[in-house]
PDB file of N, CA, C and O in Angstrom:
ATOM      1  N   UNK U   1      67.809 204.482 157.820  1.00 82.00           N
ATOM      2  CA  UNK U   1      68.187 205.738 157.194  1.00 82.00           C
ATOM      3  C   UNK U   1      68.098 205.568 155.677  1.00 82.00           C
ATOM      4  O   UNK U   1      68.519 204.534 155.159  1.00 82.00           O
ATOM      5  N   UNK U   2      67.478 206.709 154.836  1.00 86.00           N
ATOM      6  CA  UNK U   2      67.382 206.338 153.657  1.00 86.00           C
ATOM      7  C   UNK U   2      68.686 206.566 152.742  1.00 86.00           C
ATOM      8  O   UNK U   2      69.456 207.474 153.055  1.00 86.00           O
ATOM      9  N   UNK U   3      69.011 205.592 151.379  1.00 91.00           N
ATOM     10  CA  UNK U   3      69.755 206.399 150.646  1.00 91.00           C
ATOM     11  C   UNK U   3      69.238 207.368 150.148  1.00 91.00           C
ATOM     12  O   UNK U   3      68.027 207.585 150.196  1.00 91.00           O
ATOM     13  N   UNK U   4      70.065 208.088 149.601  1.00 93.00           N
ATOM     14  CA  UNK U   4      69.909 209.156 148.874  1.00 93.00           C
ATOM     15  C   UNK U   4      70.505 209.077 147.563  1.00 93.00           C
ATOM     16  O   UNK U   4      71.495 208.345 147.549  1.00 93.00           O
ATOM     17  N   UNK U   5      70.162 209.684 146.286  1.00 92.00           N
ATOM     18  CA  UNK U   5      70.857 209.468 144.758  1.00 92.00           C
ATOM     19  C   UNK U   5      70.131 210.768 144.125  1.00 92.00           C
ATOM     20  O   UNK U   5      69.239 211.578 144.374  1.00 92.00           O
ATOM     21  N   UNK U   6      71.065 210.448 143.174  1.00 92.00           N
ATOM     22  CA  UNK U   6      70.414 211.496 142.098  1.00 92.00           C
ATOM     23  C   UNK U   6      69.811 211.249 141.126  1.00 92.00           C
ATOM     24  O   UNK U   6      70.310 210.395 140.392  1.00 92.00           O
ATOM     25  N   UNK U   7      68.293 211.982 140.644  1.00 86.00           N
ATOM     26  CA  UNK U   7      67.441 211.659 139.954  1.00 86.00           C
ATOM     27  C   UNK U   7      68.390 211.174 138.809  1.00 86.00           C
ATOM     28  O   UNK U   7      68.405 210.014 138.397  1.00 86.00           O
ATOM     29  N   UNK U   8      69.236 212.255 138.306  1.00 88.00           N
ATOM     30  CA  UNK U   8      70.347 212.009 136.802  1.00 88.00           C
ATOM     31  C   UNK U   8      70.407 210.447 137.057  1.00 88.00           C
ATOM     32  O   UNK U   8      69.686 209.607 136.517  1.00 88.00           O
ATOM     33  N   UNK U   9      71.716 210.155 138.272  1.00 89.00           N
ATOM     34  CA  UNK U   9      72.095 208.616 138.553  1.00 89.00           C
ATOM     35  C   UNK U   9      71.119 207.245 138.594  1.00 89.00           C
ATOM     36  O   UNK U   9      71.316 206.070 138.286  1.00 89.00           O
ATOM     37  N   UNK U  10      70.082 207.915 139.077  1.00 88.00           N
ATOM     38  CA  UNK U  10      69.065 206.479 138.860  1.00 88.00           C
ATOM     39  C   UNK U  10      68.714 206.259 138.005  1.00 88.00           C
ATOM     40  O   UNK U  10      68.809 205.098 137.608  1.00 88.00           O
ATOM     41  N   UNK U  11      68.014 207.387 137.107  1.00 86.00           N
ATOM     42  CA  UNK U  11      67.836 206.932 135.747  1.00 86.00           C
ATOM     43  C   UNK U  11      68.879 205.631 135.058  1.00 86.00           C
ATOM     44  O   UNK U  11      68.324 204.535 134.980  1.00 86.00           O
ATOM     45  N   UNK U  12      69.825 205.685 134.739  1.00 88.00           N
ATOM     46  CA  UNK U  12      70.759 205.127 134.593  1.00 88.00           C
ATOM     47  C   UNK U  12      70.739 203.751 135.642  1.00 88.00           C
ATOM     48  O   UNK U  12      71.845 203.265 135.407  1.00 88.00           O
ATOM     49  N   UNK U  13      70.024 202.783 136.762  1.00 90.00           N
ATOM     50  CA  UNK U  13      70.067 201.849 137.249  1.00 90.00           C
ATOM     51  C   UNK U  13      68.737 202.310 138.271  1.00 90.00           C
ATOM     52  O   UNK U  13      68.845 202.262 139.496  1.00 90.00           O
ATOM     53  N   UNK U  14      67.762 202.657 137.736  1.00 90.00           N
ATOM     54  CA  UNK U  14      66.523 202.458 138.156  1.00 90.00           C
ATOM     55  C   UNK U  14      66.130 201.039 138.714  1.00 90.00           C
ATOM     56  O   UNK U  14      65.547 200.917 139.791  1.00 90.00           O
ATOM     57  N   UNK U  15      66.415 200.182 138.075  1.00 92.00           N
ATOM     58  CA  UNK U  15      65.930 198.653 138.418  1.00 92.00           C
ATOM     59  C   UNK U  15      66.818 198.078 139.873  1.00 92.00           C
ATOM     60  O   UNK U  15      66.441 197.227 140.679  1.00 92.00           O
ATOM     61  N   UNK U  16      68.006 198.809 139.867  1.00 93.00           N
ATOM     62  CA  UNK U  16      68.205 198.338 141.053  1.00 93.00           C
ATOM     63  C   UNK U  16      68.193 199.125 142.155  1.00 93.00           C
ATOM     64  O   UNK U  16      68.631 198.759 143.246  1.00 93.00           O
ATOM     65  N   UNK U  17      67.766 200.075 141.955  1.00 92.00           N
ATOM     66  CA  UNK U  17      66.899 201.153 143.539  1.00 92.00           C
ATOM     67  C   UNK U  17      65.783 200.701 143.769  1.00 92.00           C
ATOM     68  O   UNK U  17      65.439 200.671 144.951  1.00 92.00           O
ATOM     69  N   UNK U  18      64.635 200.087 142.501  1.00 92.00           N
ATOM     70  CA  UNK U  18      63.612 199.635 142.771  1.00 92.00           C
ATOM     71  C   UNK U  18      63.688 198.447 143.125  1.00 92.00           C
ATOM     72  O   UNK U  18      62.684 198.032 143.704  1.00 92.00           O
ATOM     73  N   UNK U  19      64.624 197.645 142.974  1.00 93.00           N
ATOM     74  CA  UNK U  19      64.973 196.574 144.204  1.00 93.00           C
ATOM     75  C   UNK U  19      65.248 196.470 145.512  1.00 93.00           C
ATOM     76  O   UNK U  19      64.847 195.538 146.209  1.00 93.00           O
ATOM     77  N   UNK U  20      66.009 197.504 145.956  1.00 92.00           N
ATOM     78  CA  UNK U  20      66.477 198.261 147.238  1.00 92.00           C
ATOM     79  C   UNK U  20      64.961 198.365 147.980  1.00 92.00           C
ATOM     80  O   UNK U  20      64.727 197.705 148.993  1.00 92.00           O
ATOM     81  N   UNK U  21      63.989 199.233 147.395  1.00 91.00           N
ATOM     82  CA  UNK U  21      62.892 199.856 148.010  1.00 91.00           C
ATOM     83  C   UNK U  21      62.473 198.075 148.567  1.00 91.00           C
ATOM     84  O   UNK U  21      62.726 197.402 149.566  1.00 91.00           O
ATOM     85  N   UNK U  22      61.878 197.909 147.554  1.00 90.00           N
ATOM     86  CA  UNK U  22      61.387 196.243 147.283  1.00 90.00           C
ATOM     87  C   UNK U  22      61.723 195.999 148.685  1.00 90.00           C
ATOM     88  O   UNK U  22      61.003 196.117 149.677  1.00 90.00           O
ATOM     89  N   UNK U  23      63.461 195.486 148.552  1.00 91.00           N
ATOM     90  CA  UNK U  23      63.629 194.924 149.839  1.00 91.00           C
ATOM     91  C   UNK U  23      63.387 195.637 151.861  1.00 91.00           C
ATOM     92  O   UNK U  23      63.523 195.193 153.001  1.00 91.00           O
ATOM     93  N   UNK U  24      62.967 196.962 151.165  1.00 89.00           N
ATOM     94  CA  UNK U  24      62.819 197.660 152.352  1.00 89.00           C
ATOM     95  C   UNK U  24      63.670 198.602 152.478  1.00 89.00           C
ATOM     96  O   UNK U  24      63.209 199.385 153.309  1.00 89.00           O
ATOM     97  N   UNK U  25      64.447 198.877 152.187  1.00 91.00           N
ATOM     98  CA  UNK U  25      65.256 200.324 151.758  1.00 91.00           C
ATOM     99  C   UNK U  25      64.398 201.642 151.408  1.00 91.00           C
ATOM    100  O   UNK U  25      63.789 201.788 150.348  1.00 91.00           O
ATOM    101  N   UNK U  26      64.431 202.359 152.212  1.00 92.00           N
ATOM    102  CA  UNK U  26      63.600 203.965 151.327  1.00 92.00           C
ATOM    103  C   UNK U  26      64.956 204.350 150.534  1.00 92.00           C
ATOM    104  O   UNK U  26      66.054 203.976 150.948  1.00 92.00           O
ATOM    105  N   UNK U  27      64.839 204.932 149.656  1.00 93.00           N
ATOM    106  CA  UNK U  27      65.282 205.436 148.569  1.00 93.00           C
ATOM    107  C   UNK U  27      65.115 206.875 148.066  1.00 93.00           C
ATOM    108  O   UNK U  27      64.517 206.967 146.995  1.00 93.00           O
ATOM    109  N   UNK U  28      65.524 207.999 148.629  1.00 94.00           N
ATOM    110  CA  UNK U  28      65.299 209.542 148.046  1.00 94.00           C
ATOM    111  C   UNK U  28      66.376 209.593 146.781  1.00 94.00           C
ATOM    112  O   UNK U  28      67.547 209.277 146.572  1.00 94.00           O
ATOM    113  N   UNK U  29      65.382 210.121 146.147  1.00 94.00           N
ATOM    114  CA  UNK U  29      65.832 210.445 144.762  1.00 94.00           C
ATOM    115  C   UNK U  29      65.875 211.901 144.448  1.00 94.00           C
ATOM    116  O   UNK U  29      64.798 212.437 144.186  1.00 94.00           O
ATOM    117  N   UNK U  30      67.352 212.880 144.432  1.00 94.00           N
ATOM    118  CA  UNK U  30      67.033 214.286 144.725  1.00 94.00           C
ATOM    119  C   UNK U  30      67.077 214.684 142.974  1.00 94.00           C
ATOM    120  O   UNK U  30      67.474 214.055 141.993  1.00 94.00           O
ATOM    121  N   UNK U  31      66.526 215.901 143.138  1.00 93.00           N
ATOM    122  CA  UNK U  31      67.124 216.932 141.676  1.00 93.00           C
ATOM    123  C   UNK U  31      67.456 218.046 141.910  1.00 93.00           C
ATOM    124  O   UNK U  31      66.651 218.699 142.574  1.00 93.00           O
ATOM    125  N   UNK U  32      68.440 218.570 141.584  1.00 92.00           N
ATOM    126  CA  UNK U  32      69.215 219.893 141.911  1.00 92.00           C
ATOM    127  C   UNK U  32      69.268 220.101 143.255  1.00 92.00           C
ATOM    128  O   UNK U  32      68.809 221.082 143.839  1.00 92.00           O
ATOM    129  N   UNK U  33      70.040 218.823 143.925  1.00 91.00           N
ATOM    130  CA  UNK U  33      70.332 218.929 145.703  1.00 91.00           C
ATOM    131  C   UNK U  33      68.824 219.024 146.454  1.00 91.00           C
ATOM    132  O   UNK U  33      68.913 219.245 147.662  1.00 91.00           O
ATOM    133  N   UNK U  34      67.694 218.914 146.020  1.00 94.00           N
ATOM    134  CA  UNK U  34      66.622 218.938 146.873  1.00 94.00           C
ATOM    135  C   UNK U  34      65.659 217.496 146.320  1.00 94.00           C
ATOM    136  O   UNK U  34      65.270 217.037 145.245  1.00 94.00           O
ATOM    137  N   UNK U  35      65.563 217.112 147.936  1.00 93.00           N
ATOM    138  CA  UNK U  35      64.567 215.653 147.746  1.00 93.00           C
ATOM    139  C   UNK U  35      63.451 216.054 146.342  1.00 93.00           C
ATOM    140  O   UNK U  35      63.019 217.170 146.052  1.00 93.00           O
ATOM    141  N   UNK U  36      63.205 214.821 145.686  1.00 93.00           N
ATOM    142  CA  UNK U  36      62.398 215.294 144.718  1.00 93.00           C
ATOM    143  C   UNK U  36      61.245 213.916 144.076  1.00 93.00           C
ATOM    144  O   UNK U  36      60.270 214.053 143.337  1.00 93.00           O
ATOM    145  N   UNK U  37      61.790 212.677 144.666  1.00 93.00           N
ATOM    146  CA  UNK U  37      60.944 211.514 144.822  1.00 93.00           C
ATOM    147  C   UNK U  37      61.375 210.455 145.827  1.00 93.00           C
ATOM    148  O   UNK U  37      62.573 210.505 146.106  1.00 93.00           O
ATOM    149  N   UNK U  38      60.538 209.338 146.540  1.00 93.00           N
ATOM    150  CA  UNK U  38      60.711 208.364 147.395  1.00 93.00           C
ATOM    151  C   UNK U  38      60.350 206.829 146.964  1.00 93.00           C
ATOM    152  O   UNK U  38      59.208 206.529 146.615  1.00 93.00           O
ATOM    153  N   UNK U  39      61.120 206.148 147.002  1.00 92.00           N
ATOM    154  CA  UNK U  39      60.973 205.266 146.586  1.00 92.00           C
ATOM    155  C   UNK U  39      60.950 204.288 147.892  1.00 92.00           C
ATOM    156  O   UNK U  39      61.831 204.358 148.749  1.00 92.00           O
ATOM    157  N   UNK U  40      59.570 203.122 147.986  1.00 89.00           N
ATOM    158  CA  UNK U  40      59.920 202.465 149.035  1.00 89.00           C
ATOM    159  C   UNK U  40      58.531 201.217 148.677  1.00 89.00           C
ATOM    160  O   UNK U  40      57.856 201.477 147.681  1.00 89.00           O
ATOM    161  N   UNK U  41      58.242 200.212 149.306  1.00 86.00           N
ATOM    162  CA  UNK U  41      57.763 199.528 149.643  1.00 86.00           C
ATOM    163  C   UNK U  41      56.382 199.608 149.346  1.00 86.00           C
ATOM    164  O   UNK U  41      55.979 200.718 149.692  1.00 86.00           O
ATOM    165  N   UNK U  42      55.624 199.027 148.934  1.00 82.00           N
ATOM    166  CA  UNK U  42      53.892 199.080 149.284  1.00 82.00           C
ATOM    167  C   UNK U  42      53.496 198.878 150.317  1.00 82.00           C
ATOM    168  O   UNK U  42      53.921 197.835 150.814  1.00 82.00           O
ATOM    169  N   UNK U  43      52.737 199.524 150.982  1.00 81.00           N
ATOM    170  CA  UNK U  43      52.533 199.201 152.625  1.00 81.00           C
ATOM    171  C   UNK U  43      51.583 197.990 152.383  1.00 81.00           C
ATOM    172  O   UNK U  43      50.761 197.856 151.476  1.00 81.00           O
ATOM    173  N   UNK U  44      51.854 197.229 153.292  1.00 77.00           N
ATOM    174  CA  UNK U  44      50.963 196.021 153.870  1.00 77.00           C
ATOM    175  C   UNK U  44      49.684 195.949 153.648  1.00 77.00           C
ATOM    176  O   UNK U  44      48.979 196.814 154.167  1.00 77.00           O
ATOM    177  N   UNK U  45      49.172 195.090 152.969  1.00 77.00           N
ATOM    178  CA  UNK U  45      47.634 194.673 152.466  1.00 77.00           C
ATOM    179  C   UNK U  45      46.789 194.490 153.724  1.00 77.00           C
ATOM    180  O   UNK U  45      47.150 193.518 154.387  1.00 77.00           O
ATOM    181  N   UNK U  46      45.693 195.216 154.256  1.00 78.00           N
ATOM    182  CA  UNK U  46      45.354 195.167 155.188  1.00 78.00           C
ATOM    183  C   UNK U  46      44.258 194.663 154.787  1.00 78.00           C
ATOM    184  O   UNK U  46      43.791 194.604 153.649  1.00 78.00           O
ATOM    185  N   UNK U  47      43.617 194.077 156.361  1.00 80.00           N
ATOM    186  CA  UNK U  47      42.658 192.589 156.214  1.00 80.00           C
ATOM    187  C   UNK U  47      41.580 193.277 155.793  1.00 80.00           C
ATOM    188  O   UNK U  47      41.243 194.459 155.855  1.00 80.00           O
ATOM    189  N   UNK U  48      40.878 191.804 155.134  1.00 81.00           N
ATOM    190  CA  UNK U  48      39.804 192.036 154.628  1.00 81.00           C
ATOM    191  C   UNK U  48      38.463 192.423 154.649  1.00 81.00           C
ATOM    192  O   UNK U  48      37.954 191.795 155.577  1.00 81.00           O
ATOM    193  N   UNK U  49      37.439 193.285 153.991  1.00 81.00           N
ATOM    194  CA  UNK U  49      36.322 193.783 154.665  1.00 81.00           C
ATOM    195  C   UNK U  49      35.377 192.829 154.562  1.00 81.00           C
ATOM    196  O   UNK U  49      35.628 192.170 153.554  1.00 81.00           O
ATOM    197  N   UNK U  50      34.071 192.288 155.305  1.00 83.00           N
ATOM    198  CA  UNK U  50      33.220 191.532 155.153  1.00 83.00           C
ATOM    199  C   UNK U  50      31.952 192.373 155.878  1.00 83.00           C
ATOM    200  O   UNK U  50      31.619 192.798 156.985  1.00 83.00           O
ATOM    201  N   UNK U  51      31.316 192.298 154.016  1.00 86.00           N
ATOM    202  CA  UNK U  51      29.890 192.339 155.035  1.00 86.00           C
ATOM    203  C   UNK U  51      28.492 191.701 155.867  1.00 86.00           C
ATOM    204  O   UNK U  51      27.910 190.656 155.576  1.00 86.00           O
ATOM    205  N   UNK U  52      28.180 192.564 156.875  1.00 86.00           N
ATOM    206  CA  UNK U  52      27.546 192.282 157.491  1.00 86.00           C
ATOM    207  C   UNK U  52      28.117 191.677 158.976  1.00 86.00           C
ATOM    208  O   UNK U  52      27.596 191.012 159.872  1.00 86.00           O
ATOM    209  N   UNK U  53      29.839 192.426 158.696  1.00 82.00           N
ATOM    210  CA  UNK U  53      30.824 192.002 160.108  1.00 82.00           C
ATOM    211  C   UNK U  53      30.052 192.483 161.604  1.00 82.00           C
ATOM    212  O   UNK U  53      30.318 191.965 162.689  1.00 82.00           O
ATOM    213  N   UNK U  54      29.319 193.284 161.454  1.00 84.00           N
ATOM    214  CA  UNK U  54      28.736 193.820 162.811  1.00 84.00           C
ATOM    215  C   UNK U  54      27.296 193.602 162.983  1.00 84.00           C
ATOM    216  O   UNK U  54      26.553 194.357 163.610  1.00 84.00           O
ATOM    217  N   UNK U  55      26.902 192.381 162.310  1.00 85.00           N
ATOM    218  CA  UNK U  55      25.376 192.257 162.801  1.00 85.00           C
ATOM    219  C   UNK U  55      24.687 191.722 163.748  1.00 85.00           C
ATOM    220  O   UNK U  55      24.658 190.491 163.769  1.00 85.00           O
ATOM    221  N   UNK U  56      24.004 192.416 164.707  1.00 86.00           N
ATOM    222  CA  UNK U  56      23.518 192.144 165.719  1.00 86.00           C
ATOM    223  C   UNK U  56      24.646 192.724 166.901  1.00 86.00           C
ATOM    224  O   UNK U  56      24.611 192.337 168.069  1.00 86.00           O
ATOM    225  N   UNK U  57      25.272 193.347 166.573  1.00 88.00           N
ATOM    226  CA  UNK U  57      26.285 194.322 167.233  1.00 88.00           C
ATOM    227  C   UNK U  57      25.999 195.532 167.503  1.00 88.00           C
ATOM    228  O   UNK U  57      26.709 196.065 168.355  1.00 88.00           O
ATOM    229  N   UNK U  58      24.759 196.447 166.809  1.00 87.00           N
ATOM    230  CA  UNK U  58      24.108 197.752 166.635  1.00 87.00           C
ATOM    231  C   UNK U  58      22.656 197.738 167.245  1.00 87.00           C
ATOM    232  O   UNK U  58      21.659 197.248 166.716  1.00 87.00           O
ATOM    233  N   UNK U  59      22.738 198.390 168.496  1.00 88.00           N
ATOM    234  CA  UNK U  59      20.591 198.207 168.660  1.00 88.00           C
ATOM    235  C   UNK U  59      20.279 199.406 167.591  1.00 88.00           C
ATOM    236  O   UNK U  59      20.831 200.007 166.670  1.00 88.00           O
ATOM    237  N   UNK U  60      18.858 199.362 168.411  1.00 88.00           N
ATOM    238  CA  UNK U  60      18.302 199.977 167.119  1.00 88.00           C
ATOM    239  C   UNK U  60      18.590 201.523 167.471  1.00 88.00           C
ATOM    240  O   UNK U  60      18.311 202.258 166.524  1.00 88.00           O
ATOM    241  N   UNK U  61      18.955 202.014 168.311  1.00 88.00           N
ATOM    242  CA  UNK U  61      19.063 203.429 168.484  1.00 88.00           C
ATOM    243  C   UNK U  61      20.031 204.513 167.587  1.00 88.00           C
ATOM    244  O   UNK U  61      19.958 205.699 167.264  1.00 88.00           O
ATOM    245  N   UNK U  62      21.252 203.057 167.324  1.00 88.00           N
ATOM    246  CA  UNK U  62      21.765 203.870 166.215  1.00 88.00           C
ATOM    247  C   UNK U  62      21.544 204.262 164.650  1.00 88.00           C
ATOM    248  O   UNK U  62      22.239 204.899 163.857  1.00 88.00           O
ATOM    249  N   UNK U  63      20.009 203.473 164.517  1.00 89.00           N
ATOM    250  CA  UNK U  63      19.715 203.508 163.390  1.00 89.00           C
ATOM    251  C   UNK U  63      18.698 204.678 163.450  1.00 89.00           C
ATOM    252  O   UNK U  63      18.146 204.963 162.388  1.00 89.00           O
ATOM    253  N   UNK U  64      18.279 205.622 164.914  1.00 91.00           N
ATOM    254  CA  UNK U  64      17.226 206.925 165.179  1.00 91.00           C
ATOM    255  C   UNK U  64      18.053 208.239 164.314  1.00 91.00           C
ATOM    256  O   UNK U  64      19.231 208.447 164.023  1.00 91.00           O
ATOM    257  N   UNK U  65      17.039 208.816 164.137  1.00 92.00           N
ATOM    258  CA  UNK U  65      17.534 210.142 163.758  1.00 92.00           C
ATOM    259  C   UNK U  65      18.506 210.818 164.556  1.00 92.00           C
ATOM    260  O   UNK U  65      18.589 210.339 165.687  1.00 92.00           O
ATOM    261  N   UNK U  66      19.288 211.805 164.321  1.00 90.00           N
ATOM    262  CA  UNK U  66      20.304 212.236 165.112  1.00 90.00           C
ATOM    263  C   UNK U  66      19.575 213.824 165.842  1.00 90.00           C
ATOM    264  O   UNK U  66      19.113 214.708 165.120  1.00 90.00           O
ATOM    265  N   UNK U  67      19.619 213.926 167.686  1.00 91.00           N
ATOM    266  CA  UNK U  67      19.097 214.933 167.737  1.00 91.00           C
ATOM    267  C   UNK U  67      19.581 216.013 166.701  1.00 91.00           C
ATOM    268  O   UNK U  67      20.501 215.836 165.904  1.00 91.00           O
ATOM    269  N   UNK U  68      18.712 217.333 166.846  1.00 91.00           N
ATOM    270  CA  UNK U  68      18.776 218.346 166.120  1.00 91.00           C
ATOM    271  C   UNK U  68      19.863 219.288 165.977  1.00 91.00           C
ATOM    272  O   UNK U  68      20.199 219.784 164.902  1.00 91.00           O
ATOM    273  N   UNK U  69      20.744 219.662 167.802  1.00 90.00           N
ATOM    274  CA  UNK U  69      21.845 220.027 167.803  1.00 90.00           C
ATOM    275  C   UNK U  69      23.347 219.065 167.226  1.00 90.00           C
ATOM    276  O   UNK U  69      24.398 219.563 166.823  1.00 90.00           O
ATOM    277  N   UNK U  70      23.083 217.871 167.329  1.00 91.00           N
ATOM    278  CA  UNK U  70      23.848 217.068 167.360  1.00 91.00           C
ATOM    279  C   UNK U  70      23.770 216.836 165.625  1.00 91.00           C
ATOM    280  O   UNK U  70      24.865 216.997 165.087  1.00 91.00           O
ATOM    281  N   UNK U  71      23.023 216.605 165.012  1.00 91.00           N
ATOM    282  CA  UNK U  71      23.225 217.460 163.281  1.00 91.00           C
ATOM    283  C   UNK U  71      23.180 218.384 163.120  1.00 91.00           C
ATOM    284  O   UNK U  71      22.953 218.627 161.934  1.00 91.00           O
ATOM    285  N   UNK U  72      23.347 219.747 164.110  1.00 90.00           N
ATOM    286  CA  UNK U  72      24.058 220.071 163.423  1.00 90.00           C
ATOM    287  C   UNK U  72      25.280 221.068 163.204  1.00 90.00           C
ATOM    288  O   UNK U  72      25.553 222.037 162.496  1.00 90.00           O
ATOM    289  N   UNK U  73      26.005 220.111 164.439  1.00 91.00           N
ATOM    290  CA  UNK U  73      27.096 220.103 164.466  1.00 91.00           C
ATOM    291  C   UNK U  73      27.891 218.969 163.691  1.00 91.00           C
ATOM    292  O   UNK U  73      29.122 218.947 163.695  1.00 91.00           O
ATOM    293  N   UNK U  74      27.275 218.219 163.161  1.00 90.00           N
ATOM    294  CA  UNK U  74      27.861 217.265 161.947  1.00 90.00           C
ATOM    295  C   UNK U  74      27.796 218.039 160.557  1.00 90.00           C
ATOM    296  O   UNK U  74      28.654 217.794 159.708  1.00 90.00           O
ATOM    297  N   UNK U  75      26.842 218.923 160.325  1.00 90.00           N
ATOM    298  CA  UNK U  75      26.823 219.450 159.613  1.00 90.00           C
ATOM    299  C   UNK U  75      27.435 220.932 159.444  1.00 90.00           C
ATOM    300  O   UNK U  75      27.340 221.575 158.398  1.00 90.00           O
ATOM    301  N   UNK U  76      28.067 221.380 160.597  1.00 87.00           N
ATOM    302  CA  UNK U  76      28.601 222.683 160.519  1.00 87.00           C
ATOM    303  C   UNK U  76      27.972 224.039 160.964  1.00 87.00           C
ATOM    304  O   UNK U  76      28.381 225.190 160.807  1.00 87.00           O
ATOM    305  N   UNK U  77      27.024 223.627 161.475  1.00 86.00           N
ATOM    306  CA  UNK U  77      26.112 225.119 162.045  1.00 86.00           C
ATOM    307  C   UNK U  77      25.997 224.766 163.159  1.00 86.00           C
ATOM    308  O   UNK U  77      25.642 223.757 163.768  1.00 86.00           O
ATOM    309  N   UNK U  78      26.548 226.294 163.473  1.00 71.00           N
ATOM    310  CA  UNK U  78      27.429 226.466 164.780  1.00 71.00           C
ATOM    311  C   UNK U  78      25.650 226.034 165.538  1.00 71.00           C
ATOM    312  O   UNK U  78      24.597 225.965 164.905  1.00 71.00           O
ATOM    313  N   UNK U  79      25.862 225.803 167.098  1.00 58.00           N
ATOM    314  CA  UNK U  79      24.538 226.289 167.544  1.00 58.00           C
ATOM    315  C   UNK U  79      24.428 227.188 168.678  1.00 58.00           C
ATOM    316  O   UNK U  79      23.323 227.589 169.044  1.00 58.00           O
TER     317      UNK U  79
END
């Protein structure tokens, strides 16, 4: 459950709500009784991209043109 504070009050100990978040705490920060910022965590660094991860994973068909209806309905006209 998050705390809740007031924009006024944090100002005044900002550094330690942004510790709170840090540790995993969400943190709503209201102004005039309505939510008005969130303070929380950086989400998780997700793994890394490498290329050329799928080679020899693709025949060649996905590299054919796309039938005609089938672009273009990727493209938005109706058919």
């Amino acid at each position: 459950m998050p705390v809740t504070i007031s924009f006024h009050d944090a100002e005044h100990d900002l550094a330690r709500w942004v510790e709170q978040a840090h540790a995993g705490q969400e943190v709503v920060l209201t102004k005039n009784g309505r939510p008005y910022a969130r303070l929380m965590p950086p989400a998780a660094p997700q793994g890394q991209r490498r290329a050329g991860r799928l080679a020899g994973k693709l025949g060649d068909a996905f590299f054919e043109p796309l039938p005609p209806d089938e672009l273009d309905a990727w493209e938005g006209r109706a058919a």
